[in-house]
Amino acid sequence: MRLNATLALLLCFSLNHTYGQDAAKPGTREDVVVGGRTLKLPAPAGFERVDGLDLGKDRLVNDLLPASNRYLARFDPPKESTAHEGRSFNAQVLRSIESMEIGDRTFADMKQQTKAELDKAQDTIRQELAKASGKAEKALQDAVGADAALSVSDVAVLGYFDESPSSLGFTMALNVAAKSGDQNVKGKVVAASMIVPVNGRLIYLYANTDLKSEADRKWAEQSVTAWRDMVLAANPRVEGPAARSSIFKGVGRAAIVGAIIGGVGALVAVFAVLLRKKAK
């Protein structure tokens, strides 16, 4: 059984009791608002949008995400499907820059800066991960009881898999361990992340899965790339201003740190999206 599904089984009873039943069925909603602008965000192939259907579940998942980021949408496979068990997608935005006009030209100008900031930002990333891990464990304890524990370790950026002119894709992995009562589960999870300007707004796309073999990493990278293509095709292309202006000073660092921290938060929270799947 995949790690995410196992975690879901481990914790589902507690959250069923805490939050009740789903309020509605998933739909085909595509509109999201970023910095006052409406973007189209089609669902990845074989998945459906699940945020906004259960307020209790949304509350827990949002609590597991660092305050610097916010979810635009989350996607799971249909409940009746087992083809993608333990896998999910989500889209996020960095709050501090979500209203900035960042188009294809803007991001092409700042992409190398963004990559270069990865090494420089290691201390910031470690500090933010420590905060995120502590916040995540408290949110889990509040949801399922004081005996619940959650730990995150060995966070690693595995490398870049996409460097097209107007997007940057990289893969990250980490170990996750969870405990509830006398049950213990641990394993490795991976997220393929895509930083991409969409209709003049910079957003983050993630494909998440358990990491059992190289095939899982390839699935995540190929799937988020295909999703990026769908999203870009559904939205107008915007050039945006040149990134050499002082307005964009520091945006490269903010972008890469936000993408990594958001990816960790999403990987920690990915099991929470599936908490009740096995109970139904």
C-alpha positions as MATLAB code, in Angstrom:
seq = 'MRLNATLALLLCFSLNHTYGQDAAKPGTREDVVVGGRTLKLPAPAGFERVDGLDLGKDRLVNDLLPASNRYLARFDPPKESTAHEGRSFNAQVLRSIESMEIGDRTFADMKQQTKAELDKAQDTIRQELAKASGKAEKALQDAVGADAALSVSDVAVLGYFDESPSSLGFTMALNVAAKSGDQNVKGKVVAASMIVPVNGRLIYLYANTDLKSEADRKWAEQSVTAWRDMVLAANPRVEGPAARSSIFKGVGRAAIVGAIIGGVGALVAVFAVLLRKKAK';
ca = [
       0.000    0.000    0.000;
       1.336    3.439   -0.848;
       2.532    5.628    2.034;
      -0.040    8.369    1.498;
      -2.881    5.872    1.402;
      -1.521    4.131    4.508;
      -1.381    7.429    6.371;
      -4.927    8.075    5.249;
      -6.065    4.748    6.673;
      -4.141    5.346    9.897;
      -5.832    8.670   10.609;
      -9.174    8.510    8.826;
     -11.324    7.441   11.786;
     -10.205   10.340   13.956;
     -10.898   12.896   11.258;
     -14.232   11.362   10.330;
     -15.248   11.913   13.912;
     -13.776   15.416   14.044;
     -14.968   16.886   10.762;
     -17.981   14.906    9.539;
     -18.890   14.026    5.965;
     -18.015   15.650    2.631;
     -20.352   18.506    1.771;
     -20.402   18.054   -2.003;
     -19.042   16.075   -4.917;
     -15.951   17.204   -6.847;
     -16.659   19.431   -9.830;
     -14.911   20.738  -12.909;
     -14.166   24.194  -11.488;
     -11.338   25.864  -13.385;
     -11.288   29.497  -12.223;
      -8.827   30.712   -9.582;
      -8.012   34.314   -8.651;
      -4.418   35.462   -8.217;
      -3.655   39.088   -7.463;
      -7.101   40.177   -8.639;
      -6.791   38.330  -11.954;
      -8.763   35.224  -12.927;
      -6.734   32.291  -14.221;
      -7.959   29.041  -15.739;
      -6.641   25.993  -13.925;
      -7.874   22.818  -15.641;
      -7.650   19.572  -13.709;
      -4.750   17.242  -14.560;
      -5.797   14.279  -16.677;
      -7.459   11.601  -14.544;
      -7.801   13.852  -11.472;
     -10.515   16.126  -10.088;
     -10.552   19.230   -7.939;
     -11.240   18.561   -4.255;
     -10.632   21.815   -2.355;
     -13.724   23.658   -1.170;
     -15.755   20.476   -0.712;
     -15.025   19.842    2.963;
     -14.214   22.808    5.190;
     -12.706   20.673    7.942;
     -10.358   18.922    5.554;
      -9.408   22.234    3.951;
      -8.685   23.706    7.371;
      -6.281   20.909    8.269;
      -4.477   20.980    4.916;
      -4.151   24.767    5.016;
      -2.740   24.550    8.548;
      -0.010   22.256    7.228;
       1.076   24.829    4.634;
       3.449   27.656    5.629;
       1.774   31.058    5.955;
       3.916   32.441    3.111;
       1.999   30.354    0.568;
      -1.638   29.707   -0.212;
      -3.355   26.983   -2.167;
      -5.097   27.857   -5.415;
      -6.487   24.353   -5.889;
      -5.923   20.703   -4.955;
      -6.613   17.634   -7.088;
      -7.063   13.940   -6.264;
      -7.951   10.896   -8.373;
     -11.681   10.060   -8.357;
     -12.761    8.211   -5.222;
     -13.786    5.138   -7.194;
     -10.386    4.907   -8.904;
      -7.306    3.065   -7.653;
      -5.105    3.892  -10.656;
      -3.330    6.779   -8.915;
      -3.593    5.794   -5.256;
      -1.358    7.970   -3.091;
      -0.868   10.601   -5.798;
      -2.134   14.162   -6.004;
      -1.617   17.581   -7.568;
      -1.868   21.089   -6.187;
      -1.272   24.672   -7.262;
       0.001   27.431   -4.985;
       0.971   31.082   -5.039;
       3.441   33.038   -2.923;
       1.443   35.705   -1.110;
       4.187   38.356   -1.193;
       4.403   38.441   -4.990;
       1.001   37.257   -6.162;
      -0.037   40.738   -7.356;
       3.175   41.381   -9.291;
       3.005   41.377  -13.089;
       5.323   38.519  -14.024;
       4.983   37.319  -17.588;
       7.023   35.120  -19.898;
       9.674   37.779  -20.557;
       9.851   38.708  -16.878;
      10.455   35.143  -15.786;
      12.955   34.475  -18.581;
      14.970   37.426  -17.243;
      14.870   36.239  -13.647;
      15.131   32.470  -14.166;
      18.914   32.250  -13.814;
      18.729   34.437  -10.713;
      16.114   32.089   -9.316;
      18.342   29.055   -9.863;
      21.381   30.837   -8.430;
      19.482   31.694   -5.265;
      18.956   28.048   -4.359;
      22.408   27.632   -2.821;
      22.374   31.071   -1.203;
      19.017   30.444    0.415;
      19.902   27.189    2.210;
      19.875   28.744    5.696;
      16.545   30.455    5.043;
      15.103   27.205    3.741;
      16.266   25.249    6.809;
      14.749   27.843    9.150;
      11.455   27.847    7.302;
      11.339   24.042    7.205;
      11.826   23.903   10.966;
       8.895   26.293   11.419;
       6.756   24.351    8.936;
       7.484   21.014   10.618;
       6.538   22.321   14.062;
       3.365   23.918   12.752;
       2.420   20.746   10.878;
       2.802   18.533   13.940;
       0.668   20.852   16.084;
      -2.053   20.946   13.411;
      -2.021   17.152   13.248;
      -2.222   16.823   17.022;
      -5.138   19.256   17.164;
      -6.954   17.234   14.516;
      -6.418   13.653   15.674;
      -5.331   13.841   19.298;
      -2.314   14.662   21.402;
      -0.738   11.237   20.777;
      -0.242   12.005   17.075;
       3.259   12.836   15.897;
       4.691   13.881   12.573;
       8.300   14.287   11.500;
       9.997   15.476    8.318;
      13.641   14.784    7.503;
      16.267   14.567    4.747;
      14.727   17.190    2.489;
      16.662   17.197   -0.782;
      16.367   18.970   -4.117;
      17.111   16.194   -6.623;
      17.742   18.457   -9.596;
      16.116   20.384  -12.430;
      14.101   18.575  -15.090;
      12.726   21.535  -17.060;
      14.334   24.787  -18.130;
      12.065   26.102  -20.862;
      12.201   29.893  -21.435;
       9.199   30.622  -19.248;
       9.186   27.858  -16.634;
      11.509   26.084  -14.231;
      10.929   22.562  -12.995;
      12.758   20.830  -10.151;
      12.183   17.733   -8.057;
      12.408   17.402   -4.292;
      12.091   14.460   -1.931;
      11.854   13.988    1.812;
      11.180   11.391    4.463;
       7.899   11.542    6.372;
       6.996    9.608    9.518;
       3.632    9.644   11.284;
       2.375    8.075   14.488;
      -1.123    7.752   15.868;
      -1.617    5.635   18.969;
       0.427    2.449   18.546;
       0.524    2.763   14.750;
       3.698    3.947   13.022;
       4.167    4.666    9.324;
       7.192    6.050    7.534;
       8.355    6.412    3.971;
       9.700    8.717    1.284;
       7.644   11.104   -0.827;
       8.517   13.201   -3.858;
       7.158   16.335   -5.511;
       7.915   17.574   -8.995;
       7.530   21.351   -8.861;
       7.007   23.779  -11.726;
       7.441   27.553  -11.340;
       5.577   29.159  -14.231;
       4.042   32.539  -15.121;
       0.384   32.144  -16.090;
      -1.535   35.121  -17.474;
       0.935   37.514  -15.834;
       0.979   35.817  -12.419;
       3.679   33.520  -11.027;
       2.260   30.244   -9.750;
       3.615   26.923   -8.508;
       2.372   23.576   -9.810;
       3.128   20.328   -7.952;
       2.692   16.629   -8.685;
       3.133   14.489   -5.557;
       3.606   10.761   -5.038;
       5.262    8.182   -2.811;
       8.835    7.492   -3.877;
       9.326    3.747   -4.242;
      11.372    3.713   -7.437;
      12.734    5.922  -10.201;
       9.446    5.356  -12.031;
       7.617    7.387   -9.357;
       9.968   10.325   -9.853;
       9.504   10.145  -13.612;
       5.726   10.018  -13.217;
       5.770   13.180  -11.110;
       8.045   15.079  -13.508;
       6.196   14.047  -16.655;
       2.784   14.638  -15.086;
       3.486   18.151  -13.826;
       4.996   19.037  -17.224;
       1.860   17.840  -19.008;
      -0.257   19.807  -16.540;
       1.806   22.943  -17.139;
       1.117   22.609  -20.862;
      -2.625   22.298  -20.190;
      -2.619   25.366  -17.930;
      -0.661   27.511  -20.392;
      -2.936   26.486  -23.254;
      -6.006   27.547  -21.253;
      -4.716   31.062  -20.488;
      -3.537   34.136  -22.441;
       0.222   34.517  -22.811;
       1.551   37.708  -21.220;
       5.060   39.080  -21.843;
       5.183   41.231  -18.726;
       7.824   43.854  -17.927;
      11.557   43.207  -17.969;
      12.826   41.820  -14.672;
      15.871   44.072  -14.560;
      13.930   46.781  -12.763;
      14.580   47.323   -9.055;
      10.953   46.302   -8.544;
      12.030   42.698   -9.053;
      15.046   42.770   -6.740;
      14.906   39.701   -4.524;
      12.012   38.089   -6.387;
      14.255   35.248   -7.574;
      15.066   34.247   -4.008;
      11.450   34.623   -2.915;
      10.330   32.460   -5.827;
      12.666   29.550   -5.165;
      12.243   29.608   -1.374;
       8.457   29.826   -1.751;
       8.424   26.914   -4.186;
      10.517   24.675   -1.927;
       8.692   25.541    1.280;
       5.323   25.171   -0.439;
       6.369   21.814   -1.846;
       7.387   20.531    1.574;
       4.128   21.781    3.052;
       2.161   20.063    0.308;
       4.034   16.780    0.763;
       3.426   16.879    4.504;
      -0.240   17.629    3.891;
      -0.825   15.313    0.951;
      -2.057   12.457    3.151;
      -4.596   14.773    4.803;
      -6.396   15.167    1.480;
      -6.934   11.385    1.453;
      -7.714   10.908    5.148;
     -11.179    9.455    4.662;
     -10.753    7.639    1.371;
     -10.191    4.221    2.918;
     -13.067    4.605    5.356;
     -15.714    4.976    2.610;
];
